[in-house]
Steps between C-alpha positions, in 0.01 A plus 500: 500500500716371813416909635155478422442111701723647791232861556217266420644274792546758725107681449358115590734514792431799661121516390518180779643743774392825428102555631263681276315755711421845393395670795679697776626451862433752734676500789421670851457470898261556754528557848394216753594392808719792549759464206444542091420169338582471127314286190511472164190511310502362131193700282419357153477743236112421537463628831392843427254556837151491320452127561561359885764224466563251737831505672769178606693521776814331396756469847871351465631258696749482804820710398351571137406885419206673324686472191615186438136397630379750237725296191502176632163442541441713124151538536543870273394301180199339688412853655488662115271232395260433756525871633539496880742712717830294624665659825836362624562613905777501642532331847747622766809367676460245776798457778731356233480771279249325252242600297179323627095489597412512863217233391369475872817341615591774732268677702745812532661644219399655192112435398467428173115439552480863537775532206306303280096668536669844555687428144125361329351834687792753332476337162087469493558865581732543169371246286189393379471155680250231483400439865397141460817428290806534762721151467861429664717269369884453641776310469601217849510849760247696264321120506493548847374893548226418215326185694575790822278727302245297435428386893521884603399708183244311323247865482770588258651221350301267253698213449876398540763231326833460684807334364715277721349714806165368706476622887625475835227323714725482775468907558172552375300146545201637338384683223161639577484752149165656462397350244676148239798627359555280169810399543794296286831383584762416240 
């Protein structure tokens, strides 16, 4: 009886931790701004190209990675359910050897503008992709490269929700998109 309490214990515990998605990460690069630039994209087991899904840009923060992004912010259970396409980029290093978004703060350096609508291009290209369902979400930097986004790609991205990350008015003052951008801030 005192076995059977202690495995019943344990399948509670680790049904708390352990995520139930059953579909499969891809990952891959594409070339931009001169160098390969890698993501992780999470496809539900629904996704089988017949039906155009929308897609969520989901970026890390400052000195995070595509894949803790990709587990911390868990949204593989959400993605099965309510069938949409999750990709994870990675950013690059900045001068301390960190992972991060160039989210308009430098004017030199790597463009992750470019990054970003090459990376919606190359997967439209793969994937069957609802056009007028493109979101980015991220987490304080990936806050940051999302509300970027939405000033300077808003023909491609619908709406955004950053976490812990709004903008830098100081570098870019105003945000002129084409068109409103819903956006939320957490």
């Amino acid at each position: 009886m005192q076995k059977a309490k202690l495995y019943l214990s344990l399948f509670i515990l680790t049904g708390f931790f352990v995520s139930a998605q059953t579909g499969v990460t891809d990952i891959d690069s594409i070339y931009s701004g001169g160098m390969y630039r890698t993501y992780r994209l999470y496809k539900p087991l629904s996704y089988t190209g017949s039906q155009a899904y929308p897609l969520v840009l989901n970026f890390h923060g400052y000195t995070s990675t595509s894949i803790a992004q990709q587990f911390y912010g868990n949204f593989m259970p959400i993605a099965d359910t309510a069938k949409f396409l999750i990709v994870h980029p990675q950013g690059t290093k900045d001068g301390s050897n960190q992972p991060f978004w160039n989210a308009g703060i430098s004017p030199t350096g790597v463009n992750d503008l470019l990054f970003t609508s090459q990376l919606i291009d190359s997967l439209k290209s793969i994937y069957n992709i609802d056009n007028n369902c493109i979101y980015s979400t991220g987490m304080s930097n990936g806050g940051f490269i999302s509300n970027f986004l939405a000033c300077n790609l808003s023909n491609k991205i619908a709406a955004i929700a950053g976490v812990t990350g709004t903008m830098f008015t100081t570098v870019s003052p105003t945000c002129n998109p084409g068109r409103p951008v819903p956006v939320m801030h957490i």
